[in-house]
Short mmCIF file of C-alpha atoms and ligand atoms in Angstrom, two decimals:
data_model
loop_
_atom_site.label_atom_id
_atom_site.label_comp_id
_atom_site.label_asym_id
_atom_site.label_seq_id
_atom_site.Cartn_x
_atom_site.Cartn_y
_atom_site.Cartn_z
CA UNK A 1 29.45 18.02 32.16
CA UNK A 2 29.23 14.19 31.20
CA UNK A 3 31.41 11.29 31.80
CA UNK A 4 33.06 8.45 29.42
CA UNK A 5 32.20 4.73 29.80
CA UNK A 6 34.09 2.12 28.12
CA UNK A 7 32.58 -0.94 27.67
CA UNK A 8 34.61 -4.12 27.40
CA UNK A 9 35.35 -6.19 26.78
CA UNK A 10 34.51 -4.94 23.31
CA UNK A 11 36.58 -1.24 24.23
CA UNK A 12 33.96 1.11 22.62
CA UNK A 13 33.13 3.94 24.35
CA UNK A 14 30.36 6.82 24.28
CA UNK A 15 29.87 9.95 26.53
CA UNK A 16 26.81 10.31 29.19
CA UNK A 17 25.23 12.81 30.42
CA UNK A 18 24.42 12.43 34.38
CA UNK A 19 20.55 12.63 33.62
CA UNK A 20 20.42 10.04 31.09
CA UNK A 21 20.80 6.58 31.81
CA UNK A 22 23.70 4.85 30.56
CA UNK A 23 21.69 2.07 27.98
CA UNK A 24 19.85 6.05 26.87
CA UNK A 25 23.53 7.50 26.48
CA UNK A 26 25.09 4.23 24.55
CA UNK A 27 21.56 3.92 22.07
CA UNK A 28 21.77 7.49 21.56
CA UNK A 29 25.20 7.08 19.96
CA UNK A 30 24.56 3.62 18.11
CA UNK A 31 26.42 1.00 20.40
CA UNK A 32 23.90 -1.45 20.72
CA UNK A 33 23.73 -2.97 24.04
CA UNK A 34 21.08 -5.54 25.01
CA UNK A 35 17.60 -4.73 26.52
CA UNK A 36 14.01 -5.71 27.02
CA UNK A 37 11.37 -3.27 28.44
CA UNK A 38 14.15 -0.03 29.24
CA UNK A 39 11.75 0.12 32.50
CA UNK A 40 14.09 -1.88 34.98
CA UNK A 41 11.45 -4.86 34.84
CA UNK A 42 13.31 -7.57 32.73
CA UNK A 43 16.57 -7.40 34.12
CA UNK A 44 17.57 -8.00 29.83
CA UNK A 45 19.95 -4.57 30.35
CA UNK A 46 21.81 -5.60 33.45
CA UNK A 47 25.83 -5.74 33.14
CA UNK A 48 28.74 -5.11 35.61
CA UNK A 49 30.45 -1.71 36.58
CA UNK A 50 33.94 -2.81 36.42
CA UNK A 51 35.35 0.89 37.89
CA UNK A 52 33.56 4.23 39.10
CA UNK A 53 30.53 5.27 40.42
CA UNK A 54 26.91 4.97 39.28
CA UNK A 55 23.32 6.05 40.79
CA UNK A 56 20.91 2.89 40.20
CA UNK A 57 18.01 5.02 39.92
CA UNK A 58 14.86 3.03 39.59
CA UNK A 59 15.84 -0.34 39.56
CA UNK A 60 13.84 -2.48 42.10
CA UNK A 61 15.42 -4.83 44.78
CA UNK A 62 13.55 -7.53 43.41
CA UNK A 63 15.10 -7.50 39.88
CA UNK A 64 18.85 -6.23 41.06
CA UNK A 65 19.42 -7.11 44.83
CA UNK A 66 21.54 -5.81 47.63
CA UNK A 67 23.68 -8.25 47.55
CA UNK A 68 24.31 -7.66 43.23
CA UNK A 69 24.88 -4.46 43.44
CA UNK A 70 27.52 -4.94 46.24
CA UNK A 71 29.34 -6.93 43.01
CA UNK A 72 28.72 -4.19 41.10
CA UNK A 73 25.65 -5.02 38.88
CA UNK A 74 23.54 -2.40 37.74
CA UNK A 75 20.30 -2.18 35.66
CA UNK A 76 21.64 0.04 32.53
CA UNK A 77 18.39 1.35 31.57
CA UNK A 78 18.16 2.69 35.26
CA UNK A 79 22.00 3.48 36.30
CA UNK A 80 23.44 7.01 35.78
CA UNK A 81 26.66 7.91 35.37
CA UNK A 82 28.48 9.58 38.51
CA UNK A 83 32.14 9.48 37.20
CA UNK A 84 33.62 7.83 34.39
CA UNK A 85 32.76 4.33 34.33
CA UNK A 86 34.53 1.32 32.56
CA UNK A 87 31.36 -1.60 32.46
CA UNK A 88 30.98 -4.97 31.67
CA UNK A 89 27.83 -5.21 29.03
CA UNK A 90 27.78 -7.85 25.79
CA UNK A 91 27.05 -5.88 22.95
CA UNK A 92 24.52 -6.79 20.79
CA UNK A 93 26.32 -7.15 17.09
CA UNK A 94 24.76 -9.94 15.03
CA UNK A 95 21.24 -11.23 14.54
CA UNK A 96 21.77 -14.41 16.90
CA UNK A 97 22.06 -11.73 19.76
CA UNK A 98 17.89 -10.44 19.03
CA UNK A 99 15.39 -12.19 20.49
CA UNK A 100 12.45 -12.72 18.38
CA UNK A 101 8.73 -11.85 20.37
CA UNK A 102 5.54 -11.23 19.96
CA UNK A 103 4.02 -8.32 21.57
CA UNK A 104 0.60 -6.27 21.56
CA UNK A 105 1.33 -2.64 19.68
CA UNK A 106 -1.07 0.17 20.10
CA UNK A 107 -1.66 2.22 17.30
CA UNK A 108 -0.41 5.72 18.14
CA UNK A 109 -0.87 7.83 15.40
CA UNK A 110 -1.86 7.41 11.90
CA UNK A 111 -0.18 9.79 9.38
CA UNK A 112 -1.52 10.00 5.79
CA UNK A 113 1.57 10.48 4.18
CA UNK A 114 0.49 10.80 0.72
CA UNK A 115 -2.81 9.44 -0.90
CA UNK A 116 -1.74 5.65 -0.79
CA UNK A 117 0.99 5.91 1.84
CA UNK A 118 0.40 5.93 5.89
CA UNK A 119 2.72 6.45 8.07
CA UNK A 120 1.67 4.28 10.89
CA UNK A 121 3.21 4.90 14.62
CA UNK A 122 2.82 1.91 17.24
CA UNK A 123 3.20 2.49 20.95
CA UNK A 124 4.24 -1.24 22.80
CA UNK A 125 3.19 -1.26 26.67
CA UNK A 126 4.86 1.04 29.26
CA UNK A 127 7.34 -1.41 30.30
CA UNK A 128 7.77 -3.26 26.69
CA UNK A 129 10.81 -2.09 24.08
CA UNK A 130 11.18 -3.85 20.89
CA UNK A 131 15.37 -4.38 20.26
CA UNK A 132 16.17 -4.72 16.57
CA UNK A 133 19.38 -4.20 14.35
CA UNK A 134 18.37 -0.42 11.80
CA UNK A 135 16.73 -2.09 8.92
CA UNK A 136 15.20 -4.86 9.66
CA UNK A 137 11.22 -5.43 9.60
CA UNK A 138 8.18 -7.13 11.84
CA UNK A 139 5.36 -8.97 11.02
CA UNK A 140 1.89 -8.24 11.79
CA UNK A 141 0.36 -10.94 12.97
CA UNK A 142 -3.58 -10.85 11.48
CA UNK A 143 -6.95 -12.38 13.62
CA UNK A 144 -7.13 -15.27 10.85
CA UNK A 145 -3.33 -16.26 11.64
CA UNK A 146 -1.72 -14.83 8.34
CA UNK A 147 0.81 -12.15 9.03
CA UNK A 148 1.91 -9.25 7.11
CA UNK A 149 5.48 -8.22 7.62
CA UNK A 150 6.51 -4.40 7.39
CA UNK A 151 9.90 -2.67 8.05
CA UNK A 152 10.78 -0.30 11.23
CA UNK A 153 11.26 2.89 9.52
CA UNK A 154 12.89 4.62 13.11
CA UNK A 155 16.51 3.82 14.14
CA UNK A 156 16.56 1.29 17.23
CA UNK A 157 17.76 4.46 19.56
CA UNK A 158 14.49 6.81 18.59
CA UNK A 159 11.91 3.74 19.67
CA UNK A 160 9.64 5.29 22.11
CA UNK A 161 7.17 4.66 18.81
CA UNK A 162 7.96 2.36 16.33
CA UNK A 163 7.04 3.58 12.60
CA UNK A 164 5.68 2.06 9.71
CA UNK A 165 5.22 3.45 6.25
CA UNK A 166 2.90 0.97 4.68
CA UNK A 167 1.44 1.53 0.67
CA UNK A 168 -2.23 0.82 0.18
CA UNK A 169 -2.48 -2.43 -1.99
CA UNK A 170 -5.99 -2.27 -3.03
CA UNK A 171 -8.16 -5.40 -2.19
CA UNK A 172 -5.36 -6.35 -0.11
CA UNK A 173 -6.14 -7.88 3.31
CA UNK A 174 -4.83 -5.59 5.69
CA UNK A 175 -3.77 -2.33 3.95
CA UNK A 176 -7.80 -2.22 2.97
CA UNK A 177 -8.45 -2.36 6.58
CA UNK A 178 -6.11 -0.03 7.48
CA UNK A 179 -6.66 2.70 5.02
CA UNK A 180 -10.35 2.26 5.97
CA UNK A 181 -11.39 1.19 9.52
CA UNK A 182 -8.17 1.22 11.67
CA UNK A 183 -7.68 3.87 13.97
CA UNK A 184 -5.75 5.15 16.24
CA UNK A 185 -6.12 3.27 19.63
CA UNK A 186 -6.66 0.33 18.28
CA UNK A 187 -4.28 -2.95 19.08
CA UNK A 188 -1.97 -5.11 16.75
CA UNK A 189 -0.26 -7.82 17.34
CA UNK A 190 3.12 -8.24 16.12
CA UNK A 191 6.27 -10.30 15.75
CA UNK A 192 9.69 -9.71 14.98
CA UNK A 193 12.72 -8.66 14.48
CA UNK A 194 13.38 -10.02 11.43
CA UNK A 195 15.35 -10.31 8.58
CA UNK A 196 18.99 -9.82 7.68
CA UNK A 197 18.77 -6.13 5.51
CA UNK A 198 20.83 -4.61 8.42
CA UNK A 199 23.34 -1.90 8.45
CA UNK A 200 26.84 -3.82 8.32
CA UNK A 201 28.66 -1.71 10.91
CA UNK A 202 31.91 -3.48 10.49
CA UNK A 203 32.81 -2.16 7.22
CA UNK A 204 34.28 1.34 5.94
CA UNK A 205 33.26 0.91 2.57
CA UNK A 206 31.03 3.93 1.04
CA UNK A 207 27.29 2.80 0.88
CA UNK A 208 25.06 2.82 -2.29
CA UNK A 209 21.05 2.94 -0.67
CA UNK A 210 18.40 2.35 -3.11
CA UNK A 211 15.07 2.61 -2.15
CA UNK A 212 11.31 2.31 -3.89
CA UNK A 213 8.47 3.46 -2.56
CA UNK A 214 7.56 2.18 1.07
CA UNK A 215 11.01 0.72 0.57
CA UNK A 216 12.39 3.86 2.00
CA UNK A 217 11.49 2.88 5.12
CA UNK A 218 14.48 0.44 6.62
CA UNK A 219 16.82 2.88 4.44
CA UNK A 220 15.10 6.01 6.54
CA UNK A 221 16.23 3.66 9.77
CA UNK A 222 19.70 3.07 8.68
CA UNK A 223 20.74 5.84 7.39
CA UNK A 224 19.28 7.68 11.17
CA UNK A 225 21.30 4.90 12.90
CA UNK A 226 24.62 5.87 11.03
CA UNK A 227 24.01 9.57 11.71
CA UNK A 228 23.53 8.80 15.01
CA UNK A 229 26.30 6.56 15.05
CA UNK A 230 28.50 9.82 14.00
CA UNK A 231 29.36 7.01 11.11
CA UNK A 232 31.01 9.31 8.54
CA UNK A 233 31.06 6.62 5.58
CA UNK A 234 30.05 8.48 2.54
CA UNK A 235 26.35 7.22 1.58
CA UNK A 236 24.02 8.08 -1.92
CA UNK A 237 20.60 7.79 -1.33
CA UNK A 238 18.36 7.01 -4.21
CA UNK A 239 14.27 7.25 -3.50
CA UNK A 240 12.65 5.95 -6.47
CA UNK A 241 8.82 6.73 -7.08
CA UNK A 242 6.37 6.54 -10.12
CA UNK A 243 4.73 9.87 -9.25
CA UNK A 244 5.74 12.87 -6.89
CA UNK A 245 3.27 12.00 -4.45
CA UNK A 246 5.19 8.87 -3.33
CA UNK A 247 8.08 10.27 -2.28
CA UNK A 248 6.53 11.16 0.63
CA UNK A 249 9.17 12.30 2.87
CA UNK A 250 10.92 14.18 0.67
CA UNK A 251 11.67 16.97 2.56
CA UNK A 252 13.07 15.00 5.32
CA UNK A 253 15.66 12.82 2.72
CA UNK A 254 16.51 16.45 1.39
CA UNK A 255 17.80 17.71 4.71
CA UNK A 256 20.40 15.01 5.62
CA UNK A 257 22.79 16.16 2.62
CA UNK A 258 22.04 19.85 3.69
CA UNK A 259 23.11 18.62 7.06
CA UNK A 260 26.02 16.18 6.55
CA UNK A 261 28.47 16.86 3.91
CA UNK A 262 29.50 12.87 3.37
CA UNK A 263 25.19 12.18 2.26
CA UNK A 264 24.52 12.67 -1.12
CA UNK A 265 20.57 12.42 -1.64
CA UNK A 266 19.17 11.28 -5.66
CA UNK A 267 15.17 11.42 -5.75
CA UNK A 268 14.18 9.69 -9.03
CA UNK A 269 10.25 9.53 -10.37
CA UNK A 270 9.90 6.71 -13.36
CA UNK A 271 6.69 8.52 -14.43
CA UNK A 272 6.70 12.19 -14.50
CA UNK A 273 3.44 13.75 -15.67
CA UNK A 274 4.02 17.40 -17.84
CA UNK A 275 1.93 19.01 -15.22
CA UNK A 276 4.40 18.27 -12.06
CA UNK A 277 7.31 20.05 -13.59
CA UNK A 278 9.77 17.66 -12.27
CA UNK A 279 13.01 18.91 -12.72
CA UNK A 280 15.06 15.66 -11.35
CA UNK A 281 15.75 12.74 -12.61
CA UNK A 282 13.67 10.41 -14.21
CA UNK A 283 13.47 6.54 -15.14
CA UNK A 284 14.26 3.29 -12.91
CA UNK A 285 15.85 4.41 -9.29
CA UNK A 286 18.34 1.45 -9.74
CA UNK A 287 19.55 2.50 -13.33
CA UNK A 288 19.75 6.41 -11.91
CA UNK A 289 22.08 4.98 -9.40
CA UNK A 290 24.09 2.62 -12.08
CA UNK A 291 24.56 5.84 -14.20
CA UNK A 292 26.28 7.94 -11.35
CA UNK A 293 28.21 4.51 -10.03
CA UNK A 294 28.85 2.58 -12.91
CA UNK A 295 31.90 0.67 -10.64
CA UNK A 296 30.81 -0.38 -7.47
CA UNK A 297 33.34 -2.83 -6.49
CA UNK A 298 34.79 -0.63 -3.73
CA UNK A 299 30.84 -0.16 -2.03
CA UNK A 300 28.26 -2.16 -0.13
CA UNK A 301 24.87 -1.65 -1.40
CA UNK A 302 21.25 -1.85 0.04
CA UNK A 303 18.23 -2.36 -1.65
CA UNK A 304 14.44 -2.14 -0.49
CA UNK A 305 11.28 -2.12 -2.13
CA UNK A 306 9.37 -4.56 -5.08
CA UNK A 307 10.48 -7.60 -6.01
CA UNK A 308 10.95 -6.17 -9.28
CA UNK A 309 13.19 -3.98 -8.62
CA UNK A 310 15.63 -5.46 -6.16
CA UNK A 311 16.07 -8.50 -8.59
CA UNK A 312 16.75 -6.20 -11.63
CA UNK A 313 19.30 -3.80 -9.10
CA UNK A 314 20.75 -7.12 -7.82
CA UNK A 315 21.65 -8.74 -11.17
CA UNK A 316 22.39 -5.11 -12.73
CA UNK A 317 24.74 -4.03 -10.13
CA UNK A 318 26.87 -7.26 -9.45
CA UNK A 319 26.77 -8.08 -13.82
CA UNK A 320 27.57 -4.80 -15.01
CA UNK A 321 29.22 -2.61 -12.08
CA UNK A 322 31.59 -5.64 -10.26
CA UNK A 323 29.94 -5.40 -6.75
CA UNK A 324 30.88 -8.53 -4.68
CA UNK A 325 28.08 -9.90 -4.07
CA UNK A 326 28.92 -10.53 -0.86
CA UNK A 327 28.37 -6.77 -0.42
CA UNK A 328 24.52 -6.52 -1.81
CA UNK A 329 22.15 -6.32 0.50
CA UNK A 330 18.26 -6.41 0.18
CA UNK A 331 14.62 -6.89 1.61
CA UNK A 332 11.79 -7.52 -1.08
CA UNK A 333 8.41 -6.68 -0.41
CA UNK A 334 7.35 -10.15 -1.53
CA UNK A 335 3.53 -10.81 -1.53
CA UNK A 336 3.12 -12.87 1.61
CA UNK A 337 2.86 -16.61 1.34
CA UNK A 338 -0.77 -16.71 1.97
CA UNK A 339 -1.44 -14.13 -0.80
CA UNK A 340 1.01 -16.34 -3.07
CA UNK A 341 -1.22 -19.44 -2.59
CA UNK A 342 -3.92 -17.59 -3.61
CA UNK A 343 -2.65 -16.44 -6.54
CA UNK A 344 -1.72 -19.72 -7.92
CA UNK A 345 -4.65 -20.99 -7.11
CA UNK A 346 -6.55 -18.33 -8.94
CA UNK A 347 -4.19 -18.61 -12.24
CA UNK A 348 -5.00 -22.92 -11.92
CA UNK A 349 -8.17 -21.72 -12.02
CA UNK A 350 -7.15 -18.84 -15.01
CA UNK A 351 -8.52 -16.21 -12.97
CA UNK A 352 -7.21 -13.03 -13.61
CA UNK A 353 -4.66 -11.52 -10.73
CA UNK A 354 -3.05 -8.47 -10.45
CA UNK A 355 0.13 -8.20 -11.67
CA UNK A 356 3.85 -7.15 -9.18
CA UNK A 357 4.27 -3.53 -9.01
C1 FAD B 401 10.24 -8.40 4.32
C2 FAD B 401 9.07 -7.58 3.84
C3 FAD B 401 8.96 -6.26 4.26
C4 FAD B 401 7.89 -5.48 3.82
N1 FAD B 401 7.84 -4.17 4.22
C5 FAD B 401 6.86 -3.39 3.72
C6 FAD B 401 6.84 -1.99 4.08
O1 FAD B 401 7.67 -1.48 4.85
N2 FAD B 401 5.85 -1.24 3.54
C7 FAD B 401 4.91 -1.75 2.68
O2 FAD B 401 4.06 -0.98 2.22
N3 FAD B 401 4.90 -3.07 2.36
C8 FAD B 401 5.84 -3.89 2.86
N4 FAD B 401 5.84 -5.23 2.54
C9 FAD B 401 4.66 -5.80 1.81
C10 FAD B 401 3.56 -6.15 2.85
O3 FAD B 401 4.05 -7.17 3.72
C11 FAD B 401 2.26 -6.69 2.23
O4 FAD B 401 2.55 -7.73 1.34
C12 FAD B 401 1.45 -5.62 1.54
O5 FAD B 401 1.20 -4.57 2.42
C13 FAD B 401 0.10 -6.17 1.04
O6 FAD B 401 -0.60 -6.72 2.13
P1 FAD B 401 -2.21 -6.83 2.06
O7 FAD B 401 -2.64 -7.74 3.16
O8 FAD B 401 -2.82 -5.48 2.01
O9 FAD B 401 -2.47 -7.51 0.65
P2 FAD B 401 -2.75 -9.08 0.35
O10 FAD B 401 -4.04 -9.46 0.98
O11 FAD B 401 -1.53 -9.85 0.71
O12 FAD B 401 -2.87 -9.08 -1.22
C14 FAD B 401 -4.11 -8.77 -1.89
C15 FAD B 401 -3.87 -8.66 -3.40
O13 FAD B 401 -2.97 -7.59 -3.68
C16 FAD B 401 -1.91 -8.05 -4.52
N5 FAD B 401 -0.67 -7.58 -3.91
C17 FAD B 401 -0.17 -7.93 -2.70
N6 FAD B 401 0.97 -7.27 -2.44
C18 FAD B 401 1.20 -6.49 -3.51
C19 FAD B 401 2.22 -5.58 -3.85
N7 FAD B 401 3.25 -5.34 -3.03
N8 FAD B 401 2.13 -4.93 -5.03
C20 FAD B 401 1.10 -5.16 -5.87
N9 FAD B 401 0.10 -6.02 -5.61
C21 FAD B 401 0.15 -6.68 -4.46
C22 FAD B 401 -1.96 -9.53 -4.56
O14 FAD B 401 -1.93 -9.94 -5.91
C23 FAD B 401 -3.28 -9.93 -3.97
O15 FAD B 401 -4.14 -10.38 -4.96
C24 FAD B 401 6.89 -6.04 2.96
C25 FAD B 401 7.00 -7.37 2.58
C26 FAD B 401 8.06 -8.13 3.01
C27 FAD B 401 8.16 -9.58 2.57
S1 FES B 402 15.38 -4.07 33.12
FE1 FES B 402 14.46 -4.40 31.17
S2 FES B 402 15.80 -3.32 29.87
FE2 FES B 402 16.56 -2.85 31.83
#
């Protein structure tokens, strides 16, 4: 048994269950509504119950009084569904609707993915919840005051953890430390959302998602988001890698087609030693996807991973395969601008530095 809620005064409506709480119910089916700490502490969820009956569960008298909930205002990560429910509740569509904080993270787990990839999990306090559109990323904010900026690899619904899949740069500042010293327990600080590499839930249009490496991460969270969405827009996932070993969630991209007949799923590896008997395709991800798409002006496409890569995708795709390009989006793993100064200040000084991936 569940009941429907319509929320207006944008009319979209999801189904809850009368054990869940209504912010759980609309996340779990991608309608973003705003919240804070899902805890009934930052009164961030709180909208209006414009018809029907609700439980308030936990919400305290100090952050929704007597005298609101008389006029019908409710604490959606606390409320329950007793009926069906039509609600007042703005709905978080565009990046001007995210607040941008900073917050301690705990690390949670530390998954070694593959030799130079971790999956890292970060747990923010009991009554903390990061809200951010499927794709975008957060910087890690560093003791000397540089920052590091990595993107969510969950969907916003699934954030009791929020997941990292970060590539070990060797020599570099922080993916040294982590790949040697960090463990689990210890505290980050970080800062986001940010960034504008966000699924565009306003359009129809099938979606072209190219990803290298670590850049499978934001693609991982949008393409979860859609599912869970029950967006049925037809979507070609490309994972580009130069060996086996870094398409390290392989089995996990190979399942959605398996599961959902409008996901097609392309891994591509652009150096395939004899001894790995790869049997797929081979050569640049971006190129793999230009040979199966060669006309893309009907499709949106998104883009993660080197800087290499998304430039030569971006200028391939909109000069040879007529996407608008209004319709190409993209995150770069850019070095960060501290790392940049460096390196031109090591090649004034003609010192060697390593080359972009
Ligand atoms: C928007 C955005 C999102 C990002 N998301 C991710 C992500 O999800 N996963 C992920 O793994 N990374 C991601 N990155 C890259 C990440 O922010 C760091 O730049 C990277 O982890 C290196 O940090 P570091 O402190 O270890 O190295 P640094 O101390 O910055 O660099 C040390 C040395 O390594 C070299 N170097 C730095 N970065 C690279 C690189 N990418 N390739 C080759 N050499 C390099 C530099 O020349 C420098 O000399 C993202 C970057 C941006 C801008
Ligand atoms: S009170 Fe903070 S999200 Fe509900």
């Amino acid at each position: 048994m569940g009941f429907q809620v319509i929320v207006q005064p944008g009319r979209h409506s999801f189904h809850a269950e009368p054990d869940e709480t209504i912010l759980e119910a609309a996340l779990r089916q991608g309608l973003s509504l705003p919240y804070g700490c899902r805890d009934g502490v930052c009164g961030a969820c709180r909208g209006q119950v414009l018809a029907g009956e609700i439980a308030h569960g936990k919400a305290q008298l100090d952050v929704l009084s007597e005298a609101d909930r008389q006029v019908g205002f409710a604490l959606l990560c606390c409320a329950m569904a007793r009926s069906d429910l039509s609600i007042e509740s703005r709905e978080v569509r565009s990046l001007a609707d995210m607040p941008i904080r900073t917050l301690p993270a705990r690390v949670h787990r530390l998954i070694r993915a593959a030799p130079e990839v971790m999956i890292v999990e970060l747990k923010l306090a009991a009554n903390e919840r990061l809200q951010f559109l499927a794709g975008q990323y957060v910087d890690i904010l560093l003791k000397d005051g540089k920052r590091r900026s990595f993107s969510l690899a969950n969907a916003p619904h699934d954030d009791a953890c929020l997941e990292l899949h970060v590539r070990h740069v060797p020599g570099g500042q922080f993916t040294d430390h982590l790949f040697s010293t960090m463990k689990e327990r210890d505290i980050l600080r970080l800062r986001g959302p940010h960034g504008s590499f966000f699924l565009r839930e306003d359009s129809a249009k099938p979606m072209l998602l190219v990803a290298g490496g670590t850049g499978f991460a934001p693609i991982k969270a949008i393409v979860e988001h859609a599912l869970a969405q029950g967006n049925e827009r037809p979507m070609h996932v490309y994972w580009g890698g130069r060996a086996f070993a870094d398409l390290y969630l392989l089995r996990l991209a190979e399942q959605w087609p398996l599961q959902h007949a409008h996901i097609r799923f392309t891994p591509v590896l652009s150096e395939s030693p004899a001894d790995e008997h790869w049997a797929g395709r081979t050569g640049l991800v971006h190129l793999a996807a230009i040979a199966d798409h060669p006309d893309l002006s009907g499709h949106q496409a998104y883009v993660c991973g080197s800087p290499a890569m998304v430039a030569a995708a971006r200028q391939d795709f909109l000069r040879h395969c007529q996407l608008p390009a209004d319709e190409f989006f993209a995150d770069s793993f850019d070095y960060a601008a501290d790392t940049l100064d460096a390196m031109k200040a090591s090649q004034q000084s003609n010192t060697r530095v390593a080359p972009h991936e």
